[in-house]
PDB file of C-alpha atoms in Angstrom:
ATOM      1  CA  ASN A   1     -57.344  36.853-144.427  1.00  0.00           C
ATOM      2  CA  ALA A   2     -58.836  38.891-141.577  1.00  0.00           C
ATOM      3  CA  GLY A   3     -58.146  42.180-143.406  1.00  0.00           C
ATOM      4  CA  VAL A   4     -57.923  45.190-141.071  1.00  0.00           C
ATOM      5  CA  THR A   5     -58.667  44.422-137.411  1.00  0.00           C
ATOM      6  CA  GLN A   6     -59.369  47.125-134.838  1.00  0.00           C
ATOM      7  CA  THR A   7     -59.719  46.698-131.097  1.00  0.00           C
ATOM      8  CA  PRO A   8     -61.613  47.543-129.020  1.00  0.00           C
ATOM      9  CA  LYS A   9     -64.966  48.073-130.766  1.00  0.00           C
ATOM     10  CA  PHE A  10     -66.325  50.270-127.975  1.00  0.00           C
ATOM     11  CA  GLN A  11     -64.597  52.265-125.226  1.00  0.00           C
ATOM     12  CA  VAL A  12     -65.624  54.786-122.591  1.00  0.00           C
ATOM     13  CA  LEU A  13     -62.888  56.958-121.074  1.00  0.00           C
ATOM     14  CA  LYS A  14     -62.828  59.619-118.424  1.00  0.00           C
ATOM     15  CA  THR A  15     -61.351  63.008-119.284  1.00  0.00           C
ATOM     16  CA  GLY A  16     -57.590  62.894-118.833  1.00  0.00           C
ATOM     17  CA  GLN A  17     -57.201  59.136-119.220  1.00  0.00           C
ATOM     18  CA  SER A  18     -54.920  57.681-121.848  1.00  0.00           C
ATOM     19  CA  MET A  19     -55.455  54.670-124.066  1.00  0.00           C
ATOM     20  CA  THR A  20     -54.280  52.967-127.221  1.00  0.00           C
ATOM     21  CA  LEU A  21     -56.491  51.920-130.109  1.00  0.00           C
ATOM     22  CA  GLN A  22     -55.040  48.871-131.824  1.00  0.00           C
ATOM     23  CA  CYS A  23     -54.960  48.275-135.568  1.00  0.00           C
ATOM     24  CA  ALA A  24     -53.501  45.307-137.400  1.00  0.00           C
ATOM     25  CA  GLN A  25     -53.609  44.246-141.049  1.00  0.00           C
ATOM     26  CA  ASP A  26     -52.576  40.949-142.634  1.00  0.00           C
ATOM     27  CA  MET A  27     -52.517  42.027-146.289  1.00  0.00           C
ATOM     28  CA  ASN A  28     -48.874  43.187-146.305  1.00  0.00           C
ATOM     29  CA  HIS A  29     -50.012  46.717-147.183  1.00  0.00           C
ATOM     30  CA  GLU A  30     -47.381  49.447-147.010  1.00  0.00           C
ATOM     31  CA  TYR A  31     -49.765  52.298-146.208  1.00  0.00           C
ATOM     32  CA  MET A  32     -51.847  52.642-143.057  1.00  0.00           C
ATOM     33  CA  SER A  33     -53.977  55.519-141.796  1.00  0.00           C
ATOM     34  CA  TRP A  34     -56.207  56.585-138.943  1.00  0.00           C
ATOM     35  CA  TYR A  35     -59.399  58.586-139.474  1.00  0.00           C
ATOM     36  CA  ARG A  36     -62.068  59.952-137.202  1.00  0.00           C
ATOM     37  CA  GLN A  37     -65.724  60.306-138.157  1.00  0.00           C
ATOM     38  CA  ASP A  38     -68.002  62.798-136.457  1.00  0.00           C
ATOM     39  CA  PRO A  39     -71.775  63.159-137.029  1.00  0.00           C
ATOM     40  CA  GLY A  40     -72.662  64.812-140.329  1.00  0.00           C
ATOM     41  CA  MET A  41     -69.082  64.837-141.505  1.00  0.00           C
ATOM     42  CA  GLY A  42     -66.959  62.646-143.653  1.00  0.00           C
ATOM     43  CA  LEU A  43     -63.850  60.968-142.353  1.00  0.00           C
ATOM     44  CA  ARG A  44     -60.912  63.189-141.412  1.00  0.00           C
ATOM     45  CA  LEU A  45     -57.322  62.008-141.498  1.00  0.00           C
ATOM     46  CA  ILE A  46     -55.483  61.959-138.160  1.00  0.00           C
ATOM     47  CA  HIS A  47     -52.122  60.302-138.950  1.00  0.00           C
ATOM     48  CA  TYR A  48     -50.777  58.100-141.680  1.00  0.00           C
ATOM     49  CA  SER A  49     -47.766  55.898-142.396  1.00  0.00           C
ATOM     50  CA  VAL A  50     -46.107  54.917-145.665  1.00  0.00           C
ATOM     51  CA  GLY A  51     -44.097  52.094-144.116  1.00  0.00           C
ATOM     52  CA  ALA A  52     -42.514  50.771-140.936  1.00  0.00           C
ATOM     53  CA  GLY A  53     -40.718  53.548-139.058  1.00  0.00           C
ATOM     54  CA  ILE A  54     -42.354  56.347-141.073  1.00  0.00           C
ATOM     55  CA  THR A  55     -45.363  58.363-139.880  1.00  0.00           C
ATOM     56  CA  ASP A  56     -46.800  61.773-140.663  1.00  0.00           C
ATOM     57  CA  GLN A  57     -49.613  64.058-139.560  1.00  0.00           C
ATOM     58  CA  GLY A  58     -52.943  64.375-141.287  1.00  0.00           C
ATOM     59  CA  GLU A  59     -55.636  67.029-141.014  1.00  0.00           C
ATOM     60  CA  VAL A  60     -56.461  66.633-137.280  1.00  0.00           C
ATOM     61  CA  PRO A  61     -53.390  65.235-135.446  1.00  0.00           C
ATOM     62  CA  ASN A  62     -53.544  67.158-132.163  1.00  0.00           C
ATOM     63  CA  GLY A  63     -53.958  64.976-129.087  1.00  0.00           C
ATOM     64  CA  TYR A  64     -52.932  61.773-130.878  1.00  0.00           C
ATOM     65  CA  ASN A  65     -49.667  59.887-131.305  1.00  0.00           C
ATOM     66  CA  VAL A  66     -48.818  56.992-133.610  1.00  0.00           C
ATOM     67  CA  SER A  67     -45.910  54.679-134.260  1.00  0.00           C
ATOM     68  CA  ARG A  68     -45.254  52.017-136.881  1.00  0.00           C
ATOM     69  CA  SER A  69     -42.688  49.492-135.655  1.00  0.00           C
ATOM     70  CA  THR A  70     -43.919  46.711-137.980  1.00  0.00           C
ATOM     71  CA  THR A  71     -45.701  46.582-141.335  1.00  0.00           C
ATOM     72  CA  GLU A  72     -48.723  44.911-139.720  1.00  0.00           C
ATOM     73  CA  ASP A  73     -49.461  47.175-136.742  1.00  0.00           C
ATOM     74  CA  PHE A  74     -50.356  50.864-136.455  1.00  0.00           C
ATOM     75  CA  PRO A  75     -51.583  51.805-132.949  1.00  0.00           C
ATOM     76  CA  LEU A  76     -53.174  55.164-132.179  1.00  0.00           C
ATOM     77  CA  ARG A  77     -52.527  56.655-128.735  1.00  0.00           C
ATOM     78  CA  LEU A  78     -54.679  59.196-126.967  1.00  0.00           C
ATOM     79  CA  LEU A  79     -52.387  60.879-124.467  1.00  0.00           C
ATOM     80  CA  SER A  80     -54.971  62.700-122.315  1.00  0.00           C
ATOM     81  CA  ALA A  81     -58.507  62.108-123.506  1.00  0.00           C
ATOM     82  CA  ALA A  82     -60.847  65.087-123.953  1.00  0.00           C
ATOM     83  CA  PRO A  83     -64.607  65.165-124.678  1.00  0.00           C
ATOM     84  CA  SER A  84     -63.780  66.624-128.128  1.00  0.00           C
ATOM     85  CA  GLN A  85     -62.184  63.265-128.963  1.00  0.00           C
ATOM     86  CA  THR A  86     -65.522  61.481-128.688  1.00  0.00           C
ATOM     87  CA  SER A  87     -65.853  59.997-132.157  1.00  0.00           C
ATOM     88  CA  VAL A  88     -65.755  56.857-134.244  1.00  0.00           C
ATOM     89  CA  TYR A  89     -62.223  55.935-135.234  1.00  0.00           C
ATOM     90  CA  PHE A  90     -61.329  53.980-138.358  1.00  0.00           C
ATOM     91  CA  CYS A  91     -58.049  52.408-139.289  1.00  0.00           C
ATOM     92  CA  ALA A  92     -57.313  51.759-142.971  1.00  0.00           C
ATOM     93  CA  SER A  93     -54.621  50.201-145.086  1.00  0.00           C
ATOM     94  CA  SER A  94     -53.766  50.171-148.764  1.00  0.00           C
ATOM     95  CA  SER A  95     -51.194  48.896-151.189  1.00  0.00           C
ATOM     96  CA  SER A  96     -49.423  51.035-153.758  1.00  0.00           C
ATOM     97  CA  ARG A  97     -52.427  50.457-156.041  1.00  0.00           C
ATOM     98  CA  GLY A  98     -54.421  52.611-153.683  1.00  0.00           C
ATOM     99  CA  THR A  99     -57.612  50.674-152.906  1.00  0.00           C
ATOM    100  CA  GLU A 100     -58.297  51.486-149.255  1.00  0.00           C
ATOM    101  CA  ALA A 101     -59.550  48.783-146.849  1.00  0.00           C
ATOM    102  CA  PHE A 102     -61.104  49.808-143.535  1.00  0.00           C
ATOM    103  CA  GLY A 103     -61.423  48.197-140.143  1.00  0.00           C
ATOM    104  CA  GLN A 104     -64.778  47.889-138.363  1.00  0.00           C
ATOM    105  CA  GLY A 105     -64.276  51.056-136.339  1.00  0.00           C
ATOM    106  CA  THR A 106     -63.917  51.918-132.657  1.00  0.00           C
ATOM    107  CA  ARG A 107     -66.651  53.961-131.015  1.00  0.00           C
ATOM    108  CA  LEU A 108     -65.006  56.088-128.319  1.00  0.00           C
ATOM    109  CA  THR A 109     -66.851  58.161-125.745  1.00  0.00           C
ATOM    110  CA  VAL A 110     -64.968  60.533-123.422  1.00  0.00           C
ATOM    111  CA  VAL A 111     -66.938  61.684-120.375  1.00  0.00           C
TER     112      VAL A 111
ATOM    113  CA  GLY B   1     -55.301  70.348-149.475  1.00  0.00           C
ATOM    114  CA  ILE B   2     -58.076  69.404-151.822  1.00  0.00           C
ATOM    115  CA  GLN B   3     -61.759  70.064-151.110  1.00  0.00           C
ATOM    116  CA  VAL B   4     -64.383  67.429-151.879  1.00  0.00           C
ATOM    117  CA  GLU B   5     -68.048  68.292-152.420  1.00  0.00           C
ATOM    118  CA  GLN B   6     -70.750  65.666-152.710  1.00  0.00           C
ATOM    119  CA  SER B   7     -74.310  66.088-153.915  1.00  0.00           C
ATOM    120  CA  PRO B   8     -77.057  65.637-153.069  1.00  0.00           C
ATOM    121  CA  PRO B   9     -76.522  65.456-149.283  1.00  0.00           C
ATOM    122  CA  ASP B  10     -79.686  63.396-148.816  1.00  0.00           C
ATOM    123  CA  LEU B  11     -81.715  61.228-151.167  1.00  0.00           C
ATOM    124  CA  ILE B  12     -84.879  59.215-150.521  1.00  0.00           C
ATOM    125  CA  LEU B  13     -86.020  56.804-153.234  1.00  0.00           C
ATOM    126  CA  GLN B  14     -88.422  53.956-153.724  1.00  0.00           C
ATOM    127  CA  GLU B  15     -87.110  50.479-154.322  1.00  0.00           C
ATOM    128  CA  GLY B  16     -86.395  49.947-158.008  1.00  0.00           C
ATOM    129  CA  ALA B  17     -85.463  53.582-158.748  1.00  0.00           C
ATOM    130  CA  ASN B  18     -82.191  54.715-160.275  1.00  0.00           C
ATOM    131  CA  SER B  19     -79.929  57.396-158.841  1.00  0.00           C
ATOM    132  CA  THR B  20     -76.828  59.424-159.625  1.00  0.00           C
ATOM    133  CA  LEU B  21     -74.479  60.707-156.945  1.00  0.00           C
ATOM    134  CA  ARG B  22     -71.910  63.373-157.763  1.00  0.00           C
ATOM    135  CA  CYS B  23     -68.495  64.222-156.357  1.00  0.00           C
ATOM    136  CA  ASN B  24     -66.553  67.393-157.255  1.00  0.00           C
ATOM    137  CA  PHE B  25     -62.907  68.014-156.398  1.00  0.00           C
ATOM    138  CA  SER B  26     -61.217  71.400-156.035  1.00  0.00           C
ATOM    139  CA  ASP B  27     -58.021  70.118-157.641  1.00  0.00           C
ATOM    140  CA  SER B  28     -56.832  67.115-159.602  1.00  0.00           C
ATOM    141  CA  VAL B  29     -56.717  63.837-157.692  1.00  0.00           C
ATOM    142  CA  ASN B  30     -54.783  60.664-158.376  1.00  0.00           C
ATOM    143  CA  ASN B  31     -56.534  58.149-156.151  1.00  0.00           C
ATOM    144  CA  LEU B  32     -60.315  58.658-156.354  1.00  0.00           C
ATOM    145  CA  GLN B  33     -62.445  56.051-154.585  1.00  0.00           C
ATOM    146  CA  TRP B  34     -66.109  55.498-153.705  1.00  0.00           C
ATOM    147  CA  PHE B  35     -67.217  53.911-150.448  1.00  0.00           C
ATOM    148  CA  HIS B  36     -70.496  52.706-148.991  1.00  0.00           C
ATOM    149  CA  GLN B  37     -71.049  52.947-145.242  1.00  0.00           C
ATOM    150  CA  ASN B  38     -73.858  50.609-144.260  1.00  0.00           C
ATOM    151  CA  PRO B  39     -76.267  51.305-141.380  1.00  0.00           C
ATOM    152  CA  TRP B  40     -73.964  49.340-139.051  1.00  0.00           C
ATOM    153  CA  GLY B  41     -71.090  51.691-139.777  1.00  0.00           C
ATOM    154  CA  GLN B  42     -68.970  49.386-141.913  1.00  0.00           C
ATOM    155  CA  LEU B  43     -67.077  51.063-144.779  1.00  0.00           C
ATOM    156  CA  ILE B  44     -66.894  49.089-148.005  1.00  0.00           C
ATOM    157  CA  ASN B  45     -64.761  50.107-150.954  1.00  0.00           C
ATOM    158  CA  LEU B  46     -66.959  50.193-154.072  1.00  0.00           C
ATOM    159  CA  PHE B  47     -64.623  51.530-156.730  1.00  0.00           C
ATOM    160  CA  TYR B  48     -61.067  52.667-157.175  1.00  0.00           C
ATOM    161  CA  ILE B  49     -61.556  54.927-160.188  1.00  0.00           C
ATOM    162  CA  PRO B  50     -59.018  57.706-160.843  1.00  0.00           C
ATOM    163  CA  SER B  51     -60.350  57.957-164.393  1.00  0.00           C
ATOM    164  CA  GLY B  52     -62.712  56.249-166.841  1.00  0.00           C
ATOM    165  CA  THR B  53     -65.730  54.050-166.163  1.00  0.00           C
ATOM    166  CA  LYS B  54     -66.177  50.862-164.151  1.00  0.00           C
ATOM    167  CA  GLN B  55     -69.179  48.671-163.494  1.00  0.00           C
ATOM    168  CA  ASN B  56     -69.937  46.179-160.762  1.00  0.00           C
ATOM    169  CA  GLY B  57     -73.411  44.678-160.986  1.00  0.00           C
ATOM    170  CA  ARG B  58     -76.032  47.397-160.476  1.00  0.00           C
ATOM    171  CA  LEU B  59     -73.384  49.975-159.600  1.00  0.00           C
ATOM    172  CA  SER B  60     -71.188  51.873-161.973  1.00  0.00           C
ATOM    173  CA  ALA B  61     -68.882  54.874-161.650  1.00  0.00           C
ATOM    174  CA  THR B  62     -67.389  57.383-164.040  1.00  0.00           C
ATOM    175  CA  THR B  63     -64.573  59.811-163.332  1.00  0.00           C
ATOM    176  CA  VAL B  64     -63.724  62.709-165.645  1.00  0.00           C
ATOM    177  CA  ALA B  65     -60.344  63.639-164.224  1.00  0.00           C
ATOM    178  CA  THR B  66     -59.806  66.661-166.504  1.00  0.00           C
ATOM    179  CA  GLU B  67     -63.033  68.225-165.174  1.00  0.00           C
ATOM    180  CA  ARG B  68     -62.438  67.072-161.587  1.00  0.00           C
ATOM    181  CA  TYR B  69     -65.648  65.178-160.944  1.00  0.00           C
ATOM    182  CA  SER B  70     -66.901  61.652-160.497  1.00  0.00           C
ATOM    183  CA  LEU B  71     -70.366  60.102-160.683  1.00  0.00           C
ATOM    184  CA  LEU B  72     -71.747  56.996-158.997  1.00  0.00           C
ATOM    185  CA  TYR B  73     -74.782  55.366-160.602  1.00  0.00           C
ATOM    186  CA  ILE B  74     -77.065  53.000-158.734  1.00  0.00           C
ATOM    187  CA  SER B  75     -79.665  51.200-160.831  1.00  0.00           C
ATOM    188  CA  SER B  76     -82.727  49.245-159.676  1.00  0.00           C
ATOM    189  CA  SER B  77     -82.164  50.288-156.056  1.00  0.00           C
ATOM    190  CA  GLN B  78     -82.688  47.796-153.258  1.00  0.00           C
ATOM    191  CA  THR B  79     -83.239  48.474-149.560  1.00  0.00           C
ATOM    192  CA  THR B  80     -79.769  47.081-148.885  1.00  0.00           C
ATOM    193  CA  ASP B  81     -78.329  50.011-150.874  1.00  0.00           C
ATOM    194  CA  SER B  82     -79.318  52.335-148.024  1.00  0.00           C
ATOM    195  CA  GLY B  83     -76.517  54.044-146.146  1.00  0.00           C
ATOM    196  CA  VAL B  84     -74.009  56.810-146.748  1.00  0.00           C
ATOM    197  CA  TYR B  85     -71.923  57.014-149.897  1.00  0.00           C
ATOM    198  CA  PHE B  86     -68.564  58.747-149.696  1.00  0.00           C
ATOM    199  CA  CYS B  87     -66.101  59.724-152.345  1.00  0.00           C
ATOM    200  CA  ALA B  88     -62.506  60.393-151.426  1.00  0.00           C
ATOM    201  CA  GLY B  89     -59.218  61.159-153.084  1.00  0.00           C
ATOM    202  CA  ASP B  90     -55.693  62.372-152.581  1.00  0.00           C
ATOM    203  CA  GLN B  91     -52.966  63.996-154.621  1.00  0.00           C
ATOM    204  CA  GLY B  92     -50.266  61.411-153.997  1.00  0.00           C
ATOM    205  CA  GLY B  93     -49.581  58.058-155.578  1.00  0.00           C
ATOM    206  CA  GLY B  94     -51.278  55.046-154.028  1.00  0.00           C
ATOM    207  CA  GLY B  95     -52.582  55.719-150.507  1.00  0.00           C
ATOM    208  CA  ALA B  96     -49.438  57.476-149.375  1.00  0.00           C
ATOM    209  CA  ASP B  97     -50.913  60.740-148.153  1.00  0.00           C
ATOM    210  CA  GLY B  98     -54.219  59.439-146.826  1.00  0.00           C
ATOM    211  CA  LEU B  99     -57.586  60.319-148.333  1.00  0.00           C
ATOM    212  CA  THR B 100     -59.686  63.478-148.162  1.00  0.00           C
ATOM    213  CA  PHE B 101     -63.367  62.596-147.886  1.00  0.00           C
ATOM    214  CA  GLY B 102     -66.520  64.410-148.849  1.00  0.00           C
ATOM    215  CA  LYS B 103     -69.344  64.700-146.319  1.00  0.00           C
ATOM    216  CA  GLY B 104     -71.280  61.959-148.041  1.00  0.00           C
ATOM    217  CA  THR B 105     -74.685  61.364-149.607  1.00  0.00           C
ATOM    218  CA  HIS B 106     -77.183  59.787-147.222  1.00  0.00           C
ATOM    219  CA  LEU B 107     -79.333  57.418-149.296  1.00  0.00           C
ATOM    220  CA  ILE B 108     -82.557  55.869-148.018  1.00  0.00           C
ATOM    221  CA  ILE B 109     -84.295  53.248-150.165  1.00  0.00           C
ATOM    222  CA  GLN B 110     -87.865  52.668-149.111  1.00  0.00           C
ATOM    223  CA  PRO B 111     -89.636  49.359-149.843  1.00  0.00           C
TER     224      PRO B 111
END
């Protein structure tokens, strides 16, 4: 099993550009989430999903969209990138038992 | 939402020392977990421990749910234990609502 796979690993965007961070898991987990990690802080929840077709907002959802058309995939879209969105982004998945598995992260810089 | 406080924020130890990391929650949690983020940024799930005590090699964890805290013990520290340790929890079943993270304990093990 590959676990949770995120692409790309690194990305530089110009202010105002849009992009999609990809996340896929092969563990048949129902729950998937996106977090961002900023220096000196823990991870903060952006959006989460409890199953295909169901998504909800976390603590810091502004500027981000998600969709969950399949169990395996949970892409995160930045509609119009801003310097405040410079961060490291983590995708995670878990089963009903709750143990969270994380992807390798995407380091995003917005200039 | 719940608040998560971790202590100490920073810890520098010599190889072979033991340490105790603490996590306090502002409210009861159902899905408490400990993670290690290595110097390369990878997040590894150490324990899923909503209550009781678990051990895995040199690491063990105890959660006292009624008093809303959890402890992570590291014995006979090795340089590979360096990194940031996070605790996280939520108030839903499984991973449904996403996790709220503390700001972490930055651990440095010196040879």
